[in-house]
Amino acid sequence: MDFSTLFIIIIGSIFVNNFVIHRFLGLCPYIGVSKKMDSALGMGMAVIFVMTMASTITWLIYTFFLNEATSIFGLDLTFLRTITFILSIAVLVQFVEMVIKKAAPELYKALGIYLPLITTNCAVLGVSLLNINENYNFIESIVNGAAAGVGFTLVLVLMAGIRERLEYSKVPRSMKGMPISFIIAGCMALAFLGFTGMKF
Amino acid sequence: MKDFIRPTLVLLIICLIAGTILAFIYQQTAPLIAENKLKAEEAARRLVLPDAEFFKPVSDSSDVLYYEGYNADSTLVGYVFSCVQYGYSSDVKTIVGLTPELMINAITVVSQAETPGLGANCTRDDFTTQFAGKNPYNIYVDKDGGVIQSLTGATITTRAVTNAIRDTFQKLRDKL
Amino acid sequence: MKAIQEFTKGIIKENPVFVMALGLCPTLAVSTSVQNAIGMGAAATFVLLCSNIFISLIKNLIPSKVRIPCFILVIASFVTIIDMVMEAYVPPLHKSLGIFIPLIVVNCIILGRAEAFASKNGVFKSMLDGLGMGLGFMLAIMVIALIREILGVGTILNIRILPASYKPMIAAILPPGAFITIGLLMGLLSILQNKKKSKA
């Protein structure tokens, strides 16, 4: 296992190709759940968890059932990729919700309301598809899933921090709420542009 | 128990129907998709070596694959190879056509996701035409003391294209 | 409500992007050129139309417990169809939209309309609703793409409209440009709404 590849994937997914502001994945929660720091953190943790799990499971499904070369059926079923991935993510989220509810009620209290929202978070399906497109192996996929989740949490928490302060500042009436959030996101994206082209 | 059976059945039936329809459409479109890919590769080869009538793939035990281009009389009119290197934010893949004298005939950038308006300009003709007639063995970007003019604000992309051509050619040269 | 209103409401009054802030990820990601915007809009409209029609047809057969998984299955099937068809007939467009075609599955507009409208209304109305919402979505991406392409490249549909001496504002087609454009557009819309309210 080459650790420098993993390191590049981690830095790449958190900073350089940040899922939210570089790839535009997971914008709905980014704008919707970033009003308060607490909920941003809760959502972030839930997303890291689900993205890591989803990367693991979808990679296994793709490798052992869909991809002709490595499949146990020996059939090329790659065209069923989208439909199997979204279903397994939906099942996974439901399952995680049930397990957490039983095993860790405290955690469930904190994350519970965010879990159902994650099924339709395009970042989760996005990371599963990207892992396949980039030909990542098993370990790389898991690491990429976790790093993408961390990147998502990072910008979500940053955004929440800014928006909490924004409550006390004067914003033109028409720009209040969503419009000003997008402008802030734009400034953040400008800042993150500084990371592109980083070489190791 | 009845609550449990009906939803499962409905889901199963929808899955089956969806799977069948998708498999059918896949069968219809798969040959077209494969054909498109071949056509696109062929078109890129023709672009960089317009004199060639047909191409013969050559690959040996090593990992480098290249094509020999022949005209209608089956005389060799040049070679085509592809090379790839990581640029500013993506892998930049270039197809290079060589004359029989091993000078660059033409190049075309076939896939890249560089910064739009800067690095992405590497696909434009006014950038790629400057490679024609150059010797690929010692081709360098102007910033590295060579003759290839960098794209404005995108030296890294230019370097990726240039260095990929040089590195791959140096590996290939003994075989041509 | 009259049938024609089911069609027109999606385009302006309940525009999915500007008014309801749904489907933001594809809107921002593919609005780098008008051509991409039209392609994405057409693909999403097709999926929305088909899934709305299909779901309103089978709505009485689906047990309400597994409603959402059924909707996702139907939507994912149509998405896979359009994915394969586009790859076969318009490969360059398919390539430039990339993973955003499979990601139509998690576009909240489509699942949202299935749940909120098609599962409660007849086939004809659902069809009009799907078409209207789809076109509203397409209109929104096209407006954003138009602004970004003119400012960032100086062209519309690759035809130069600003003089060659115009130095393109490259930031407009980079991620920050997307956020700032949509922020300003939403601000503009709310100025218009506020004016309307104060008049009434």
XYZ file of C-alpha atoms in Angstrom:
576
model
C 0.000 0.000 0.000
C 1.388 3.302 -1.056
C 0.835 5.910 1.586
C 1.684 8.887 -0.572
C -1.234 8.051 -2.928
C -3.549 7.933 0.063
C -2.175 11.227 1.325
C -2.804 12.848 -2.059
C -6.354 11.500 -2.099
C -7.009 12.873 1.386
C -5.651 16.359 0.686
C -7.273 16.321 -2.743
C -10.751 15.485 -1.510
C -10.681 17.810 1.485
C -9.115 20.914 -0.030
C -8.332 20.821 -3.730
C -11.429 19.149 -5.155
C -13.678 19.934 -2.223
C -16.995 18.236 -2.845
C -19.160 21.214 -2.074
C -17.381 24.170 -3.565
C -15.367 22.603 -6.303
C -17.555 19.751 -7.506
C -20.902 21.287 -6.479
C -22.107 18.167 -4.687
C -24.239 18.329 -1.562
C -25.290 21.958 -1.943
C -28.769 21.490 -0.504
C -27.565 20.675 3.032
C -24.734 23.177 2.603
C -27.233 25.996 2.253
C -30.047 24.393 4.262
C -28.331 23.116 7.422
C -25.689 25.801 7.850
C -27.686 28.249 9.950
C -26.430 26.941 13.290
C -23.074 25.538 14.304
C -24.584 22.599 16.262
C -26.702 21.320 13.436
C -23.865 21.823 10.951
C -21.587 19.663 13.094
C -24.288 16.999 13.511
C -24.980 16.865 9.806
C -21.269 16.786 9.049
C -20.634 13.824 11.331
C -23.586 11.928 9.858
C -22.318 12.599 6.334
C -18.743 11.467 7.106
C -20.136 8.248 8.542
C -22.544 7.519 5.695
C -20.089 8.495 2.955
C -17.419 6.149 4.316
C -19.916 3.294 4.628
C -21.403 4.007 1.197
C -17.975 4.054 -0.463
C -17.193 0.688 1.091
C -20.447 -0.970 0.153
C -20.828 0.413 -3.360
C -17.221 -0.525 -4.170
C -17.876 -4.090 -3.049
C -21.119 -4.262 -5.030
C -19.502 -2.859 -8.137
C -16.496 -5.147 -7.958
C -18.245 -8.387 -7.090
C -21.585 -8.030 -8.895
C -21.438 -5.470 -11.690
C -17.982 -5.303 -13.227
C -17.559 -8.055 -15.800
C -13.885 -8.756 -15.135
C -14.192 -9.265 -11.387
C -17.837 -10.224 -10.968
C -18.837 -13.562 -9.496
C -21.490 -13.866 -12.238
C -19.142 -13.019 -15.088
C -21.747 -10.659 -16.592
C -21.305 -7.033 -17.540
C -23.969 -5.320 -15.466
C -22.314 -1.910 -15.201
C -25.410 -0.271 -16.670
C -27.243 -1.099 -13.430
C -24.710 1.027 -11.530
C -26.899 4.048 -10.795
C -29.926 2.055 -9.706
C -28.023 -0.375 -7.447
C -25.964 2.383 -5.861
C -28.921 4.567 -4.964
C -30.851 1.609 -3.576
C -27.952 0.385 -1.484
C -27.402 3.893 -0.148
C -31.092 4.154 0.777
C -30.979 0.770 2.517
C -27.716 1.656 4.229
C -29.064 4.912 5.612
C -32.180 3.172 6.909
C -30.072 0.431 8.480
C -27.647 2.862 10.113
C -30.600 4.748 11.520
C -32.024 1.589 13.094
C -28.696 0.453 14.517
C -27.833 3.818 16.008
C -31.292 4.111 17.511
C -30.853 0.776 19.329
C -27.149 0.883 20.137
C -26.463 4.537 20.836
C -29.578 6.521 21.670
C -27.460 9.561 22.598
C -25.854 9.622 19.173
C -29.248 9.064 17.592
C -30.581 12.125 19.344
C -27.765 14.167 17.861
C -27.735 12.749 14.337
C -31.189 11.228 13.963
C -32.972 13.989 12.133
C -30.174 14.371 9.589
C -29.960 10.741 8.562
C -33.085 10.548 6.352
C -31.963 13.708 4.563
C -28.754 12.022 3.501
C -30.318 9.565 1.048
C -30.940 12.360 -1.405
C -27.637 14.091 -0.674
C -25.915 13.931 -4.018
C -22.489 13.939 -2.394
C -23.024 10.358 -1.213
C -24.009 8.976 -4.607
C -21.396 11.278 -6.125
C -18.518 9.847 -4.116
C -19.597 6.286 -4.942
C -19.650 7.036 -8.669
C -16.374 8.964 -8.570
C -14.601 6.083 -6.812
C -15.545 3.872 -9.734
C -14.680 6.483 -12.378
C -11.259 7.086 -10.854
C -10.540 3.339 -10.647
C -9.763 3.515 -6.949
C -9.028 0.257 -5.167
C -10.809 -0.832 -2.000
C -8.656 1.070 0.514
C -8.471 4.170 -1.688
C -12.260 4.216 -2.049
C -12.814 4.090 1.694
C -10.213 6.780 2.309
C -11.678 8.947 -0.450
C -15.185 8.533 1.018
C -14.045 9.558 4.484
C -11.931 12.458 3.209
C -14.762 13.766 1.036
C -17.006 13.659 4.118
C -14.425 15.583 6.140
C -14.159 18.156 3.352
C -17.934 18.526 3.337
C -18.001 18.966 7.115
C -15.182 21.510 6.962
C -16.970 23.885 4.597
C -20.335 23.292 6.285
C -18.911 24.266 9.682
C -17.051 27.252 8.233
C -20.272 28.397 6.585
C -22.250 27.961 9.798
C -19.644 30.014 11.670
C -19.976 32.857 9.202
C -23.758 32.712 9.124
C -24.010 32.842 12.923
C -22.048 36.078 12.860
C -24.164 37.316 9.986
C -27.236 37.299 12.222
C -25.872 40.428 13.903
C -24.740 42.300 10.835
C -26.663 44.571 8.543
C -27.646 42.898 5.304
C -29.792 44.606 2.647
C -33.364 43.378 3.018
C -33.481 41.715 -0.395
C -30.197 39.874 0.134
C -31.187 38.318 3.458
C -31.181 34.546 3.765
C -30.344 32.557 0.683
C -28.878 35.253 -1.611
C -26.230 36.400 0.869
C -25.374 32.771 1.686
C -24.582 32.140 -1.954
C -22.391 35.234 -2.146
C -20.491 34.014 0.930
C -20.167 30.589 -0.659
C -18.746 32.334 -3.716
C -16.109 34.104 -1.612
C -15.258 30.816 0.072
C -14.906 29.147 -3.323
C -12.532 31.943 -4.370
C -10.420 31.242 -1.310
C -10.422 27.486 -1.984
C -9.322 28.141 -5.581
C -5.941 28.876 -4.039
C -5.589 25.143 -3.360
C -5.912 24.028 -6.980
C -2.722 23.129 -8.711
C -1.050 22.072 -5.480
C 1.597 19.515 -6.301
C 3.301 16.935 -4.153
C -47.588 -10.576 8.075
C -49.753 -9.378 5.220
C -48.347 -5.900 5.754
C -44.964 -7.289 5.060
C -45.637 -9.383 1.952
C -47.353 -6.841 -0.259
C -44.715 -4.074 -0.098
C -41.953 -6.613 -0.677
C -43.777 -8.058 -3.676
C -44.431 -4.649 -5.199
C -40.794 -3.633 -4.789
C -39.625 -6.898 -6.259
C -41.917 -6.589 -9.267
C -40.792 -3.011 -9.968
C -37.158 -4.126 -9.676
C -37.725 -6.945 -12.134
C -39.531 -4.755 -14.660
C -36.920 -2.005 -14.375
C -34.085 -4.508 -14.730
C -35.598 -6.055 -17.841
C -36.252 -2.730 -19.555
C -32.771 -1.476 -18.751
C -31.151 -4.663 -19.998
C -33.072 -4.323 -23.252
C -32.047 -0.698 -23.786
C -28.487 -1.541 -22.821
C -28.390 -4.182 -25.544
C -29.620 -1.632 -28.051
C -27.200 1.126 -27.111
C -24.045 -0.805 -26.131
C -22.855 -1.453 -29.716
C -23.472 2.194 -30.602
C -21.484 3.376 -27.588
C -18.575 1.069 -28.413
C -18.666 2.209 -32.029
C -18.633 5.871 -30.982
C -15.525 5.295 -28.901
C -13.698 3.625 -31.788
C -14.820 6.357 -34.164
C -13.603 9.098 -31.832
C -10.183 7.432 -31.485
C -9.964 6.928 -35.236
C -10.939 10.560 -35.843
C -8.214 11.791 -33.491
C -5.621 9.664 -35.312
C -6.750 10.991 -38.680
C -6.532 14.532 -37.384
C -2.872 14.231 -36.429
C -1.872 12.178 -39.485
C -4.229 13.169 -42.328
C -2.123 11.429 -45.010
C -2.748 7.994 -43.585
C -5.418 5.780 -45.083
C -5.382 3.133 -42.375
C -3.649 2.515 -39.065
C -1.991 -0.590 -37.731
C -1.729 -0.909 -33.940
C 1.673 -2.029 -32.714
C 2.305 -3.160 -29.174
C 5.059 -5.262 -27.777
C 5.842 -6.689 -24.379
C 6.364 -3.210 -22.886
C 3.397 -1.046 -22.042
C 3.732 1.492 -24.859
C 1.232 1.160 -27.668
C 1.482 3.081 -30.905
C 0.032 3.020 -34.405
C 1.717 2.925 -37.761
C -0.100 4.934 -40.427
C -0.106 3.758 -44.036
C -1.464 5.440 -47.154
C -3.461 3.728 -49.897
C -0.297 2.197 -51.456
C 0.660 0.685 -48.080
C 3.691 2.919 -47.662
C 4.437 4.119 -44.175
C 3.486 7.782 -43.782
C 3.993 8.187 -40.046
C 3.273 7.070 -36.505
C 0.642 7.975 -33.923
C 1.023 7.620 -30.176
C -0.869 8.898 -27.189
C 0.601 10.298 -24.013
C -0.781 11.561 -20.739
C 0.477 13.610 -17.821
C -1.135 15.343 -14.868
C -1.475 19.064 -15.514
C -2.924 21.687 -13.210
C -6.098 19.942 -12.084
C -6.519 16.905 -14.335
C -4.854 14.333 -16.536
C -4.145 15.877 -19.926
C -4.219 13.298 -22.708
C -2.642 14.144 -26.039
C -2.526 12.238 -29.342
C 0.628 12.895 -31.352
C 1.227 12.242 -35.044
C 4.831 11.799 -36.261
C 6.227 11.997 -39.763
C 8.411 9.035 -40.918
C 11.417 11.287 -40.116
C 10.197 11.332 -36.493
C 9.216 14.998 -36.433
C 5.866 16.071 -35.005
C 3.230 16.263 -37.733
C 0.352 17.481 -35.548
C -1.043 16.982 -32.050
C -4.498 17.098 -30.530
C -5.533 17.186 -26.878
C -8.330 14.645 -26.485
C -9.182 14.821 -22.819
C -8.544 17.335 -20.066
C -10.387 19.138 -17.288
C -8.090 22.104 -16.778
C -9.194 25.564 -15.680
C -11.680 26.910 -18.232
C -10.353 29.981 -19.988
C -6.745 29.249 -18.976
C -5.407 25.693 -19.133
C -8.423 24.461 -21.055
C -7.244 26.581 -23.984
C -4.727 23.795 -24.689
C -7.326 22.211 -26.969
C -7.393 25.276 -29.227
C -5.785 25.167 -32.650
C -3.629 28.255 -32.136
C -1.910 26.393 -29.307
C -1.570 22.934 -30.861
C -0.353 24.073 -34.318
C 2.933 25.369 -32.856
C 4.006 21.765 -32.199
C 4.055 20.922 -35.925
C 7.550 20.368 -37.338
C 9.234 20.276 -33.915
C 11.531 17.478 -32.851
C 9.754 15.639 -30.026
C 13.032 14.333 -28.600
C 14.049 17.656 -27.082
C 10.885 19.686 -26.935
C 10.617 22.100 -23.995
C 8.379 24.932 -22.832
C 9.800 28.456 -23.270
C 10.058 28.877 -19.489
C 12.344 25.812 -19.433
C 14.477 27.195 -22.273
C 12.532 25.585 -25.112
C 10.516 26.748 -28.084
C 6.927 25.941 -27.056
C 5.069 29.107 -26.149
C 3.143 28.765 -22.886
C -0.552 29.442 -22.726
C -1.240 32.678 -20.886
C -1.522 31.879 -17.194
C -1.214 28.143 -17.738
C 2.445 27.191 -17.862
C 1.728 24.027 -15.890
C -0.752 22.758 -18.478
C 1.620 23.598 -21.324
C 4.418 21.822 -19.515
C 2.220 18.744 -18.967
C 1.475 18.487 -22.691
C 5.067 19.127 -23.760
C 6.741 16.891 -21.204
C 4.292 14.059 -21.822
C 5.141 14.142 -25.524
C 8.885 14.218 -24.843
C 8.905 11.502 -22.162
C 6.741 9.091 -24.136
C 8.673 9.718 -27.337
C 11.993 9.054 -25.647
C 10.676 5.686 -24.528
C 9.340 4.933 -28.007
C 12.202 6.164 -30.154
C 14.243 2.987 -30.294
C 11.293 0.985 -31.524
C 10.322 3.221 -34.431
C -56.742 24.947 -10.606
C -56.934 25.025 -14.370
C -54.792 22.589 -16.312
C -52.780 25.312 -17.995
C -51.779 26.691 -14.602
C -50.296 23.342 -13.643
C -47.979 23.851 -16.557
C -47.081 27.514 -16.118
C -46.632 27.547 -12.338
C -43.358 25.617 -12.573
C -41.849 28.060 -14.985
C -42.104 31.256 -12.972
C -44.271 31.337 -9.866
C -42.960 28.118 -8.337
C -39.693 27.960 -10.239
C -37.881 24.967 -8.717
C -34.464 26.631 -8.640
C -35.016 30.297 -7.864
C -38.110 30.057 -5.709
C -37.904 26.637 -4.084
C -34.073 26.325 -4.121
C -34.173 22.715 -5.276
C -31.778 20.987 -7.644
C -28.967 23.393 -6.884
C -26.068 21.030 -7.498
C -26.631 20.414 -11.213
C -27.739 24.018 -11.696
C -24.425 25.385 -10.542
C -22.212 22.598 -11.827
C -23.266 22.432 -15.460
C -24.036 26.103 -16.052
C -20.547 26.790 -17.409
C -21.930 26.925 -20.948
C -25.369 27.365 -22.467
C -24.924 24.146 -24.435
C -24.391 22.100 -21.265
C -27.328 23.861 -19.633
C -29.677 22.893 -22.465
C -28.451 19.296 -22.369
C -28.891 19.011 -18.618
C -32.282 20.740 -18.734
C -33.525 18.433 -21.458
C -32.307 15.289 -19.677
C -33.865 16.338 -16.372
C -37.143 17.341 -18.084
C -37.321 13.928 -19.757
C -36.812 12.120 -16.452
C -39.248 14.390 -14.627
C -41.936 13.982 -17.286
C -41.589 10.199 -17.494
C -41.386 9.618 -13.752
C -44.370 11.905 -13.093
C -46.492 10.089 -15.689
C -45.426 6.650 -14.541
C -45.849 7.326 -10.840
C -49.299 8.845 -11.276
C -50.262 5.708 -13.219
C -49.140 3.249 -10.563
C -49.825 5.380 -7.486
C -52.732 3.183 -6.349
C -50.720 -0.019 -6.564
C -47.897 1.133 -4.325
C -48.219 0.526 -0.587
C -47.472 3.791 1.189
C -44.756 2.206 3.350
C -42.426 1.521 0.442
C -43.532 4.580 -1.515
C -40.172 6.360 -1.493
C -38.038 3.343 -2.512
C -40.493 2.692 -5.364
C -40.222 6.295 -6.560
C -36.432 6.136 -6.399
C -36.440 2.899 -8.400
C -38.638 4.404 -11.109
C -36.571 7.584 -11.287
C -33.268 5.684 -11.330
C -34.497 3.534 -14.224
C -35.391 6.550 -16.336
C -32.088 8.198 -15.470
C -30.175 5.100 -16.565
C -32.142 5.087 -19.819
C -31.329 8.706 -20.619
C -27.716 8.094 -19.564
C -27.309 5.250 -22.062
C -29.221 7.020 -24.839
C -27.114 10.162 -24.481
C -23.882 8.170 -24.468
C -24.969 6.454 -27.676
C -26.261 9.457 -29.616
C -24.588 12.593 -28.227
C -21.260 11.385 -26.764
C -19.580 14.836 -26.503
C -22.458 16.229 -24.444
C -22.521 13.062 -22.328
C -18.831 13.500 -21.632
C -19.075 17.142 -20.641
C -22.006 16.549 -18.252
C -20.091 13.663 -16.675
C -21.359 12.273 -13.394
C -24.151 14.835 -13.282
C -26.272 12.620 -15.528
C -26.448 9.698 -13.062
C -26.810 12.289 -10.314
C -30.184 13.364 -11.750
C -31.452 10.524 -9.533
C -30.809 12.567 -6.414
C -32.026 15.829 -7.921
C -34.520 16.822 -5.257
C -36.867 18.403 -7.813
C -37.735 15.015 -9.281
C -38.316 13.089 -6.067
C -40.033 16.181 -4.692
C -42.553 16.356 -7.546
C -43.153 12.598 -7.396
C -43.965 12.786 -3.697
C -45.771 16.120 -3.630
C -47.669 16.020 -6.903
C -47.642 12.875 -9.035
C -48.593 10.548 -6.188
C -51.721 12.614 -5.536
C -52.887 13.715 -8.994
C -54.046 12.226 -12.283
C -51.902 11.383 -15.274
C -52.699 14.443 -17.372
C -52.100 16.936 -14.591
C -48.904 15.170 -13.530
C -47.666 15.307 -17.076
C -48.237 19.060 -17.286
C -46.673 19.547 -13.879
C -43.597 17.543 -14.842
C -43.193 19.392 -18.103
C -43.616 22.800 -16.466
C -41.204 22.061 -13.635
C -38.689 20.600 -16.077
C -38.840 23.651 -18.305
C -38.625 25.935 -15.266
C -35.471 24.101 -14.226
C -34.068 24.364 -17.746
C -34.881 28.084 -17.888
C -33.103 28.695 -14.593
C -29.907 26.881 -15.624
C -29.973 28.615 -18.985
C -30.222 32.073 -17.423
C -27.260 31.343 -15.149
C -25.294 29.720 -17.970
C -26.001 32.683 -20.271
C -24.600 35.158 -17.764
C -21.573 32.996 -16.978
C -20.753 32.204 -20.595
C -21.033 35.813 -21.756
C -18.905 37.151 -18.905
C -16.464 34.281 -18.688
C -15.839 33.481 -22.338
C -17.583 36.235 -24.293
C -19.692 33.795 -26.310
C -23.187 32.303 -26.492
C -23.372 28.693 -27.684
C -19.737 29.069 -28.770
C -20.626 32.006 -31.045
C -18.611 35.094 -30.149
C -20.842 38.034 -29.276
C -18.472 40.286 -27.378
C -15.592 41.792 -29.404
C -12.314 39.870 -29.342
C -10.757 42.751 -27.408
C -12.984 41.856 -24.428
C -10.832 40.212 -21.792
C -12.951 37.372 -20.399
C -13.695 37.418 -16.688
C -12.505 33.878 -16.099
C -13.777 33.761 -12.518
C -17.321 33.703 -13.921
C -16.957 30.184 -15.295
C -15.031 28.956 -12.263
C -16.965 27.761 -9.186
C -17.035 31.172 -7.407
C -18.767 32.713 -10.415
C -21.573 30.177 -10.132
C -22.264 30.965 -6.478
C -22.103 34.715 -6.903
C -24.293 34.706 -10.027
C -27.064 32.699 -8.384
C -26.791 34.793 -5.210
C -27.230 38.037 -7.133
C -30.075 36.609 -9.231
C -31.943 35.485 -6.113
C -31.363 38.912 -4.593
C -32.778 40.539 -7.699
C -35.855 38.302 -7.565
C -36.507 39.179 -3.953
C -36.195 42.906 -4.745
C -38.917 42.411 -7.379
C -41.080 40.470 -4.931
C -40.660 43.086 -2.211
C -41.732 45.797 -4.655
C -44.807 43.789 -5.616
C -45.715 43.314 -1.962
C -45.334 46.995 -1.089
C -47.551 47.930 -4.017
C -50.286 45.487 -3.008
